[in-house]
PDB file of C-alpha atoms in Angstrom:
ATOM      1  CA  MET A  17      46.729 -23.191  14.673  1.00 50.00           C
ATOM      2  CA  LYS A  18      48.717 -21.963  17.653  1.00 52.00           C
ATOM      3  CA  ASN A  19      46.857 -24.416  19.868  1.00 55.00           C
ATOM      4  CA  LEU A  20      48.167 -27.171  17.591  1.00 58.00           C
ATOM      5  CA  GLY A  21      51.726 -25.893  17.929  1.00 61.00           C
ATOM      6  CA  VAL A  22      51.855 -24.564  14.357  1.00 67.00           C
ATOM      7  CA  THR A  23      52.677 -20.929  13.583  1.00 69.00           C
ATOM      8  CA  TYR A  24      53.305 -18.787  10.500  1.00 65.00           C
ATOM      9  CA  GLU A  25      55.843 -15.986  10.176  1.00 67.00           C
ATOM     10  CA  ASN A  26      54.884 -12.555   8.788  1.00 66.00           C
ATOM     11  CA  PHE A  27      51.157 -13.052   9.400  1.00 67.00           C
ATOM     12  CA  ALA A  28      49.350 -10.445  11.480  1.00 67.00           C
ATOM     13  CA  ASP A  29      46.496 -12.788  12.301  1.00 68.00           C
ATOM     14  CA  ILE A  30      44.851 -16.062  11.286  1.00 67.00           C
ATOM     15  CA  ILE A  31      41.074 -16.063  10.909  1.00 68.00           C
ATOM     16  CA  PHE A  32      39.346 -19.203  12.157  1.00 70.00           C
ATOM     17  CA  LEU A  33      35.758 -20.013  11.249  1.00 72.00           C
ATOM     18  CA  PRO A  34      33.766 -22.897  12.793  1.00 78.00           C
ATOM     19  CA  ASN A  35      32.440 -25.603  10.451  1.00 75.00           C
ATOM     20  CA  ASP A  36      28.839 -24.391  10.816  1.00 83.00           C
ATOM     21  CA  THR A  37      29.854 -20.915   9.671  1.00 81.00           C
ATOM     22  CA  MET A  38      31.843 -22.332   6.754  1.00 74.00           C
ATOM     23  CA  ASN A  39      28.825 -24.364   5.641  1.00 76.00           C
ATOM     24  CA  LEU A  40      26.630 -21.251   5.719  1.00 81.00           C
ATOM     25  CA  ILE A  41      29.180 -19.406   3.580  1.00 75.00           C
ATOM     26  CA  LEU A  42      29.352 -22.353   1.186  1.00 73.00           C
ATOM     27  CA  HIS A  43      25.569 -22.341   0.658  1.00 77.00           C
ATOM     28  CA  TYR A  44      25.588 -18.564   0.301  1.00 78.00           C
ATOM     29  CA  CYS A  45      28.258 -18.760  -2.425  1.00 73.00           C
ATOM     30  CA  TYR A  46      26.293 -21.358  -4.361  1.00 70.00           C
ATOM     31  CA  ALA A  47      22.934 -19.599  -3.918  1.00 79.00           C
ATOM     32  CA  THR A  48      24.201 -16.165  -4.966  1.00 76.00           C
ATOM     33  CA  GLY A  49      26.775 -17.202  -7.562  1.00 69.00           C
ATOM     34  CA  ASP A  50      29.504 -15.482  -5.567  1.00 68.00           C
ATOM     35  CA  TYR A  51      32.230 -17.337  -7.419  1.00 64.00           C
ATOM     36  CA  GLU A  52      35.015 -15.062  -6.294  1.00 65.00           C
ATOM     37  CA  GLY A  53      34.234 -15.762  -2.646  1.00 65.00           C
ATOM     38  CA  ASP A  54      34.019 -19.466  -3.397  1.00 62.00           C
ATOM     39  CA  ASN A  55      37.454 -19.332  -5.019  1.00 64.00           C
ATOM     40  CA  TYR A  56      39.093 -17.756  -2.006  1.00 62.00           C
ATOM     41  CA  ILE A  57      37.523 -20.092   0.517  1.00 63.00           C
ATOM     42  CA  TYR A  58      37.542 -23.410  -1.313  1.00 59.00           C
ATOM     43  CA  GLY A  59      39.995 -23.026  -4.189  1.00 58.00           C
ATOM     44  CA  HIS A  60      37.334 -24.135  -6.673  1.00 58.00           C
ATOM     45  CA  PHE A  61      38.616 -21.744  -9.399  1.00 61.00           C
ATOM     46  CA  HIS A  62      35.251 -20.846 -10.821  1.00 57.00           C
ATOM     47  CA  ASN A  63      34.710 -18.889 -13.977  1.00 55.00           C
ATOM     48  CA  SER A  64      31.513 -16.910 -13.399  1.00 51.00           C
ATOM     49  CA  GLY A  65      28.731 -18.691 -15.279  1.00 53.00           C
ATOM     50  CA  ASN A  66      31.089 -21.231 -16.869  1.00 55.00           C
ATOM     51  CA  GLY A  67      31.800 -23.726 -14.132  1.00 56.00           C
ATOM     52  CA  PHE A  68      35.331 -24.735 -13.152  1.00 58.00           C
ATOM     53  CA  GLU A  69      38.541 -23.640 -14.764  1.00 60.00           C
ATOM     54  CA  TRP A  70      42.020 -24.831 -13.849  1.00 59.00           C
ATOM     55  CA  ASP A  71      45.472 -25.362 -15.224  1.00 63.00           C
ATOM     56  CA  LYS A  72      46.204 -29.057 -14.712  1.00 62.00           C
ATOM     57  CA  SER A  73      49.942 -28.445 -14.972  1.00 68.00           C
ATOM     58  CA  LEU A  74      49.945 -26.369 -11.765  1.00 69.00           C
ATOM     59  CA  HIS A  75      50.016 -27.434  -8.141  1.00 70.00           C
ATOM     60  CA  LEU A  76      47.166 -26.158  -5.990  1.00 72.00           C
ATOM     61  CA  ILE A  77      49.390 -23.501  -4.410  1.00 77.00           C
ATOM     62  CA  ASP A  78      50.364 -22.171  -7.835  1.00 79.00           C
ATOM     63  CA  ARG A  79      46.731 -22.174  -8.935  1.00 75.00           C
ATOM     64  CA  TYR A  80      45.938 -19.967  -5.958  1.00 76.00           C
ATOM     65  CA  LYS A  81      48.722 -17.609  -7.035  1.00 81.00           C
ATOM     66  CA  GLN A  82      47.536 -17.469 -10.635  1.00 76.00           C
ATOM     67  CA  ASP A  83      43.755 -17.756 -10.440  1.00 71.00           C
ATOM     68  CA  VAL A  84      42.747 -16.495  -6.987  1.00 72.00           C
ATOM     69  CA  PHE A  85      45.218 -14.018  -5.535  1.00 76.00           C
ATOM     70  CA  LYS A  86      46.573 -12.804  -8.909  1.00 79.00           C
ATOM     71  CA  ILE A  87      50.129 -12.622  -7.606  1.00 85.00           C
ATOM     72  CA  PRO A  88      53.422 -13.410  -9.424  1.00 91.00           C
ATOM     73  CA  MET A  89      54.094 -17.109  -9.874  1.00 88.00           C
ATOM     74  CA  ASP A  90      57.569 -16.730  -8.348  1.00 90.00           C
ATOM     75  CA  THR A  91      56.077 -15.545  -5.035  1.00 87.00           C
ATOM     76  CA  PRO A  92      57.688 -17.887  -2.477  1.00 82.00           C
ATOM     77  CA  TYR A  93      55.501 -20.326  -0.587  1.00 77.00           C
ATOM     78  CA  GLN A  94      56.218 -20.195   3.123  1.00 76.00           C
ATOM     79  CA  LYS A  95      55.701 -23.329   5.154  1.00 75.00           C
ATOM     80  CA  PRO A  96      54.390 -23.033   8.703  1.00 76.00           C
ATOM     81  CA  ILE A  97      56.790 -23.371  11.600  1.00 81.00           C
ATOM     82  CA  VAL A  98      56.442 -26.370  13.886  1.00 85.00           C
ATOM     83  CA  PRO A  99      58.620 -25.915  16.978  1.00 85.00           C
ATOM     84  CA  PRO A 100      60.621 -29.014  17.953  1.00 89.00           C
ATOM     85  CA  ILE A 101      59.460 -31.090  20.896  1.00 92.00           C
ATOM     86  CA  SER A 102      61.578 -31.433  24.002  1.00 95.00           C
ATOM     87  CA  GLU A 103      64.069 -34.204  24.674  1.00 96.00           C
ATOM     88  CA  GLU A 104      61.757 -35.435  27.428  1.00 97.00           C
ATOM     89  CA  ASN A 105      58.865 -35.556  24.966  1.00 96.00           C
ATOM     90  CA  ILE A 106      61.000 -37.480  22.471  1.00 97.00           C
ATOM     91  CA  ALA A 107      61.985 -40.008  25.128  1.00 97.00           C
ATOM     92  CA  GLU A 108      58.322 -40.440  26.111  1.00 97.00           C
ATOM     93  CA  LEU A 109      57.292 -41.023  22.476  1.00 97.00           C
ATOM     94  CA  HIS A 110      59.918 -43.722  21.996  1.00 97.00           C
ATOM     95  CA  LYS A 111      58.866 -45.295  25.277  1.00 97.00           C
ATOM     96  CA  ASN A 112      55.179 -45.427  24.281  1.00 97.00           C
ATOM     97  CA  TYR A 113      55.562 -46.343  20.594  1.00 97.00           C
ATOM     98  CA  PHE A 114      57.850 -48.482  18.453  1.00 97.00           C
ATOM     99  CA  ILE A 115      59.111 -45.800  16.032  1.00 97.00           C
ATOM    100  CA  ASP A 116      61.171 -47.436  13.304  1.00 97.00           C
ATOM    101  CA  LYS A 117      61.936 -46.189   9.785  1.00 97.00           C
ATOM    102  CA  ASP A 118      61.684 -49.664   8.250  1.00 97.00           C
ATOM    103  CA  LYS A 119      59.023 -51.428  10.315  1.00 97.00           C
ATOM    104  CA  THR A 120      56.484 -48.916  11.676  1.00 98.00           C
ATOM    105  CA  ILE A 121      53.299 -48.117   9.725  1.00 98.00           C
ATOM    106  CA  VAL A 122      50.577 -45.728  10.883  1.00 98.00           C
ATOM    107  CA  ILE A 123      47.024 -46.393   9.631  1.00 97.00           C
ATOM    108  CA  THR A 124      44.452 -43.550   9.403  1.00 96.00           C
ATOM    109  CA  PRO A 125      41.147 -45.270   8.562  1.00 96.00           C
ATOM    110  CA  TYR A 126      38.646 -42.763   9.950  1.00 94.00           C
ATOM    111  CA  THR A 127      37.063 -40.170   7.687  1.00 89.00           C
ATOM    112  CA  TYR A 128      33.916 -38.091   8.158  1.00 83.00           C
ATOM    113  CA  SER A 129      33.785 -36.208   4.855  1.00 79.00           C
ATOM    114  CA  SER A 130      33.405 -39.303   2.656  1.00 82.00           C
ATOM    115  CA  LYS A 131      32.310 -42.920   2.922  1.00 84.00           C
ATOM    116  CA  PRO A 132      34.953 -44.881   4.851  1.00 88.00           C
ATOM    117  CA  LEU A 133      36.403 -48.144   3.615  1.00 93.00           C
ATOM    118  CA  ASP A 134      35.017 -51.361   5.053  1.00 93.00           C
ATOM    119  CA  MET A 135      36.804 -52.121   8.348  1.00 94.00           C
ATOM    120  CA  ARG A 136      37.382 -55.668   7.165  1.00 95.00           C
ATOM    121  CA  PHE A 137      39.717 -54.233   4.525  1.00 96.00           C
ATOM    122  CA  TRP A 138      41.870 -52.584   7.176  1.00 97.00           C
ATOM    123  CA  MET A 139      41.842 -55.679   9.371  1.00 97.00           C
ATOM    124  CA  PHE A 140      43.024 -57.892   6.516  1.00 97.00           C
ATOM    125  CA  LEU A 141      45.677 -55.342   5.475  1.00 97.00           C
ATOM    126  CA  VAL A 142      47.005 -55.174   9.033  1.00 98.00           C
ATOM    127  CA  MET A 143      47.065 -58.981   9.266  1.00 97.00           C
ATOM    128  CA  VAL A 144      49.199 -59.254   6.120  1.00 98.00           C
ATOM    129  CA  LEU A 145      51.487 -56.376   7.138  1.00 98.00           C
ATOM    130  CA  THR A 146      51.994 -57.951  10.555  1.00 97.00           C
ATOM    131  CA  GLU A 147      52.897 -61.255   8.910  1.00 97.00           C
ATOM    132  CA  LYS A 148      55.489 -59.353   6.895  1.00 97.00           C
ATOM    133  CA  GLY A 149      57.061 -58.069  10.109  1.00 97.00           C
ATOM    134  CA  TYR A 150      55.594 -54.567  10.269  1.00 98.00           C
ATOM    135  CA  ARG A 151      54.363 -52.947  13.492  1.00 97.00           C
ATOM    136  CA  CYS A 152      51.069 -51.173  12.846  1.00 98.00           C
ATOM    137  CA  TYR A 153      49.368 -48.365  14.745  1.00 98.00           C
ATOM    138  CA  THR A 154      45.926 -46.843  14.268  1.00 97.00           C
ATOM    139  CA  SER A 155      45.736 -43.071  14.540  1.00 96.00           C
ATOM    140  CA  VAL A 156      42.810 -42.435  16.899  1.00 94.00           C
ATOM    141  CA  ASN A 157      41.228 -39.428  18.535  1.00 90.00           C
ATOM    142  CA  LYS A 158      40.387 -40.455  22.098  1.00 87.00           C
ATOM    143  CA  ALA A 159      37.645 -37.817  22.185  1.00 86.00           C
ATOM    144  CA  VAL A 160      35.759 -39.624  19.396  1.00 89.00           C
ATOM    145  CA  GLU A 161      34.124 -42.730  20.812  1.00 87.00           C
ATOM    146  CA  GLN A 162      33.823 -44.627  17.498  1.00 88.00           C
ATOM    147  CA  GLU A 163      37.531 -44.342  16.740  1.00 92.00           C
ATOM    148  CA  LYS A 164      38.996 -47.627  17.896  1.00 94.00           C
ATOM    149  CA  PRO A 165      42.314 -49.255  16.967  1.00 96.00           C
ATOM    150  CA  ILE A 166      42.023 -51.758  14.119  1.00 96.00           C
ATOM    151  CA  LEU A 167      42.308 -55.365  15.264  1.00 95.00           C
ATOM    152  CA  GLY A 168      46.006 -56.252  15.327  1.00 95.00           C
ATOM    153  CA  THR A 169      47.177 -52.660  15.859  1.00 97.00           C
ATOM    154  CA  GLU A 170      47.864 -50.433  18.822  1.00 97.00           C
ATOM    155  CA  PRO A 171      46.297 -46.959  19.209  1.00 96.00           C
ATOM    156  CA  MET A 172      48.428 -43.900  18.491  1.00 97.00           C
ATOM    157  CA  THR A 173      47.231 -40.582  19.857  1.00 95.00           C
ATOM    158  CA  ILE A 174      49.738 -37.761  19.460  1.00 94.00           C
ATOM    159  CA  ASN A 175      49.597 -34.004  18.894  1.00 90.00           C
ATOM    160  CA  PHE A 176      50.743 -32.189  15.746  1.00 88.00           C
ATOM    161  CA  ARG A 177      54.207 -31.363  17.050  1.00 90.00           C
ATOM    162  CA  GLU A 178      54.760 -35.014  17.937  1.00 94.00           C
ATOM    163  CA  LEU A 179      53.391 -36.051  14.544  1.00 95.00           C
ATOM    164  CA  TYR A 180      55.843 -33.689  12.875  1.00 93.00           C
ATOM    165  CA  TYR A 181      58.666 -35.345  14.798  1.00 95.00           C
ATOM    166  CA  ILE A 182      57.787 -38.931  13.840  1.00 97.00           C
ATOM    167  CA  SER A 183      56.717 -38.087  10.249  1.00 96.00           C
ATOM    168  CA  ASP A 184      60.031 -39.110   8.668  1.00 95.00           C
ATOM    169  CA  LYS A 185      60.911 -41.705  11.308  1.00 97.00           C
ATOM    170  CA  VAL A 186      58.291 -44.313  10.363  1.00 98.00           C
ATOM    171  CA  LYS A 187      57.910 -46.370   7.203  1.00 97.00           C
ATOM    172  CA  CYS A 188      54.753 -44.619   5.983  1.00 97.00           C
ATOM    173  CA  PHE A 189      51.218 -43.456   6.696  1.00 97.00           C
ATOM    174  CA  VAL A 190      48.369 -45.326   5.004  1.00 97.00           C
ATOM    175  CA  GLY A 191      44.740 -44.328   5.178  1.00 95.00           C
ATOM    176  CA  SER A 192      41.645 -42.589   3.929  1.00 94.00           C
ATOM    177  CA  ARG A 193      42.265 -39.126   2.512  1.00 90.00           C
ATOM    178  CA  VAL A 194      41.863 -36.952   5.601  1.00 88.00           C
ATOM    179  CA  GLY A 195      43.246 -33.684   6.926  1.00 85.00           C
ATOM    180  CA  ILE A 196      46.257 -35.356   8.528  1.00 90.00           C
ATOM    181  CA  PHE A 197      47.733 -35.803   5.046  1.00 91.00           C
ATOM    182  CA  ASP A 198      47.659 -32.036   4.469  1.00 86.00           C
ATOM    183  CA  PHE A 199      49.805 -31.633   7.567  1.00 87.00           C
ATOM    184  CA  LEU A 200      52.115 -34.492   6.575  1.00 91.00           C
ATOM    185  CA  ALA A 201      52.578 -32.800   3.182  1.00 88.00           C
ATOM    186  CA  LEU A 202      54.632 -30.186   5.035  1.00 83.00           C
ATOM    187  CA  THR A 203      57.059 -32.902   6.174  1.00 89.00           C
ATOM    188  CA  ASP A 204      59.246 -35.583   4.606  1.00 91.00           C
ATOM    189  CA  ALA A 205      56.710 -38.313   5.377  1.00 94.00           C
ATOM    190  CA  LYS A 206      55.823 -41.079   2.948  1.00 95.00           C
ATOM    191  CA  THR A 207      52.071 -41.396   2.506  1.00 95.00           C
ATOM    192  CA  ILE A 208      49.567 -43.594   0.710  1.00 96.00           C
ATOM    193  CA  ASP A 209      46.135 -42.015   0.799  1.00 93.00           C
ATOM    194  CA  ILE A 210      42.931 -43.568  -0.508  1.00 94.00           C
ATOM    195  CA  SER A 211      40.529 -41.007  -1.936  1.00 90.00           C
ATOM    196  CA  PRO A 212      36.981 -41.421  -3.269  1.00 88.00           C
ATOM    197  CA  PHE A 213      36.910 -41.305  -7.059  1.00 83.00           C
ATOM    198  CA  PRO A 214      37.007 -38.838  -8.764  1.00 76.00           C
ATOM    199  CA  GLU A 215      38.047 -36.275  -6.103  1.00 76.00           C
ATOM    200  CA  TRP A 216      41.349 -35.665  -7.892  1.00 71.00           C
ATOM    201  CA  LEU A 217      41.410 -31.935  -7.132  1.00 67.00           C
ATOM    202  CA  PHE A 218      42.468 -32.632  -3.546  1.00 72.00           C
ATOM    203  CA  GLU A 219      45.228 -35.133  -4.277  1.00 77.00           C
ATOM    204  CA  THR A 220      48.058 -34.371  -1.865  1.00 81.00           C
ATOM    205  CA  GLY A 221      50.694 -34.862  -4.550  1.00 76.00           C
ATOM    206  CA  SER A 222      49.136 -32.203  -6.767  1.00 72.00           C
ATOM    207  CA  MET A 223      48.222 -29.823  -3.943  1.00 74.00           C
ATOM    208  CA  TYR A 224      51.657 -29.421  -2.414  1.00 76.00           C
ATOM    209  CA  GLN A 225      54.950 -28.671  -4.100  1.00 68.00           C
ATOM    210  CA  ASN A 226      57.885 -30.997  -3.523  1.00 69.00           C
ATOM    211  CA  PHE A 227      55.697 -33.596  -1.841  1.00 77.00           C
ATOM    212  CA  THR A 228      55.759 -37.155  -3.074  1.00 78.00           C
ATOM    213  CA  SER A 229      52.771 -39.302  -2.223  1.00 86.00           C
ATOM    214  CA  ARG A 230      50.670 -42.023  -3.782  1.00 90.00           C
ATOM    215  CA  THR A 231      46.955 -41.413  -4.074  1.00 90.00           C
ATOM    216  CA  LEU A 232      44.709 -44.376  -4.877  1.00 93.00           C
ATOM    217  CA  TYR A 233      41.179 -43.639  -6.063  1.00 90.00           C
ATOM    218  CA  ASN A 234      38.409 -45.847  -4.725  1.00 91.00           C
ATOM    219  CA  ALA A 235      35.975 -46.145  -7.665  1.00 87.00           C
ATOM    220  CA  ILE A 236      33.934 -49.012  -6.197  1.00 86.00           C
ATOM    221  CA  ASP A 237      30.883 -46.957  -5.239  1.00 82.00           C
ATOM    222  CA  TYR A 238      31.251 -44.705  -8.288  1.00 78.00           C
ATOM    223  CA  ILE A 239      31.011 -47.467 -10.880  1.00 76.00           C
ATOM    224  CA  SER A 240      28.469 -49.737  -9.152  1.00 71.00           C
ATOM    225  CA  PRO A 241      25.346 -47.852 -10.323  1.00 67.00           C
ATOM    226  CA  LEU A 242      26.823 -47.362 -13.792  1.00 63.00           C
ATOM    227  CA  MET A 243      27.496 -51.062 -14.287  1.00 64.00           C
ATOM    228  CA  GLU A 244      23.910 -52.213 -13.716  1.00 63.00           C
ATOM    229  CA  ASN A 245      23.046 -51.867 -17.403  1.00 62.00           C
ATOM    230  CA  THR A 246      26.446 -51.260 -18.963  1.00 66.00           C
ATOM    231  CA  HIS A 247      29.314 -53.513 -19.861  1.00 66.00           C
ATOM    232  CA  LYS A 248      32.130 -53.298 -17.298  1.00 66.00           C
ATOM    233  CA  ASP A 249      34.923 -52.667 -19.824  1.00 71.00           C
ATOM    234  CA  LYS A 250      32.974 -49.829 -21.414  1.00 69.00           C
ATOM    235  CA  VAL A 251      32.444 -48.145 -18.046  1.00 68.00           C
ATOM    236  CA  HIS A 252      36.136 -48.404 -17.201  1.00 69.00           C
ATOM    237  CA  ALA A 253      37.122 -46.986 -20.589  1.00 70.00           C
ATOM    238  CA  GLU A 254      34.740 -44.054 -20.189  1.00 68.00           C
ATOM    239  CA  ILE A 255      36.069 -43.300 -16.707  1.00 69.00           C
ATOM    240  CA  LYS A 256      39.673 -43.263 -17.891  1.00 67.00           C
ATOM    241  CA  LEU A 257      38.798 -41.113 -20.880  1.00 63.00           C
ATOM    242  CA  SER A 258      36.841 -38.507 -18.932  1.00 59.00           C
ATOM    243  CA  HIS A 259      39.440 -38.273 -16.163  1.00 67.00           C
ATOM    244  CA  GLU A 260      42.642 -38.277 -18.162  1.00 64.00           C
ATOM    245  CA  HIS A 261      44.350 -36.107 -15.518  1.00 65.00           C
ATOM    246  CA  ILE A 262      44.290 -39.124 -13.171  1.00 74.00           C
ATOM    247  CA  ASN A 263      46.785 -41.885 -13.802  1.00 77.00           C
ATOM    248  CA  SER A 264      44.605 -44.855 -14.754  1.00 77.00           C
ATOM    249  CA  GLU A 265      46.837 -47.100 -12.619  1.00 82.00           C
ATOM    250  CA  ASP A 266      45.650 -45.185  -9.554  1.00 88.00           C
ATOM    251  CA  ILE A 267      41.954 -45.947 -10.149  1.00 86.00           C
ATOM    252  CA  CYS A 268      40.864 -49.023  -8.176  1.00 90.00           C
ATOM    253  CA  TYR A 269      37.615 -50.849  -8.982  1.00 86.00           C
ATOM    254  CA  SER A 270      37.710 -53.352  -6.112  1.00 91.00           C
ATOM    255  CA  TYR A 271      39.049 -53.781  -2.598  1.00 95.00           C
ATOM    256  CA  GLU A 272      41.499 -56.318  -4.012  1.00 95.00           C
ATOM    257  CA  GLU A 273      42.988 -53.674  -6.314  1.00 94.00           C
ATOM    258  CA  ILE A 274      43.313 -51.173  -3.467  1.00 96.00           C
ATOM    259  CA  PHE A 275      44.884 -53.847  -1.269  1.00 97.00           C
ATOM    260  CA  ASN A 276      47.451 -54.940  -3.862  1.00 97.00           C
ATOM    261  CA  ASN A 277      48.367 -51.356  -4.750  1.00 96.00           C
ATOM    262  CA  VAL A 278      48.900 -50.455  -1.096  1.00 97.00           C
ATOM    263  CA  LEU A 279      51.124 -53.486  -0.504  1.00 97.00           C
ATOM    264  CA  ASN A 280      53.151 -52.843  -3.661  1.00 96.00           C
ATOM    265  CA  GLU A 281      53.625 -49.191  -2.746  1.00 96.00           C
ATOM    266  CA  ILE A 282      54.776 -50.045   0.778  1.00 97.00           C
ATOM    267  CA  GLU A 283      57.358 -52.477  -0.586  1.00 94.00           C
ATOM    268  CA  LYS A 284      58.719 -49.734  -2.888  1.00 94.00           C
ATOM    269  CA  ILE A 285      59.273 -47.264  -0.031  1.00 91.00           C
TER     270      ILE A 285
END
């Protein structure tokens, strides 16, 4: 975290585990039924032998207080500290990027934990946004060869401290639900994240207190196998019934629905 320019007060140390180690622990938890360990690491809130248990009225942080750490609910949540960037750094950012509260949109299309959206979706979205007068950037990691700027956008590669600075100085961030949204949840940024249905547990708006975001659920791949032998309306009704904790307006069954919802949300910001 320190390498990213993010620090926490009153912590003696922060334990970092590589992804390979985390995956080994994950398989160990599942193989042994070590639900308590699984709760601490992943926030799954297992009841031993009874699957998941959660209080849908609580944010993720409060669920950790109540179900994992067993600490008082009024225990204050302490945000990490992100030191401000220098005046020279600010000047360089504004020189390299058009940072405007009304006209700048940052796209984050790349995800490696779930199936990404078709690139043609992002290209068409950028085309329409550009026609509306927006300036679009694609958040890219230069170290990852396959991360290229979407056609019609410019690449944006900045560190976490710089991201913290621009977070409330652009119109919004739009993209696949990735880790960058967890960082942006600590800021005053406006975000629209597209998550695979029905991964509602990790919705940024429900995970972080005092953070307003719009999560759209991509149900295209989820419903396709179900609809082979079932009437479409019945499938949709069953989905809404079994996932009543998700606002049905946030569930999108086609790229057109995702597209229209994103545009409508941007216009409301």
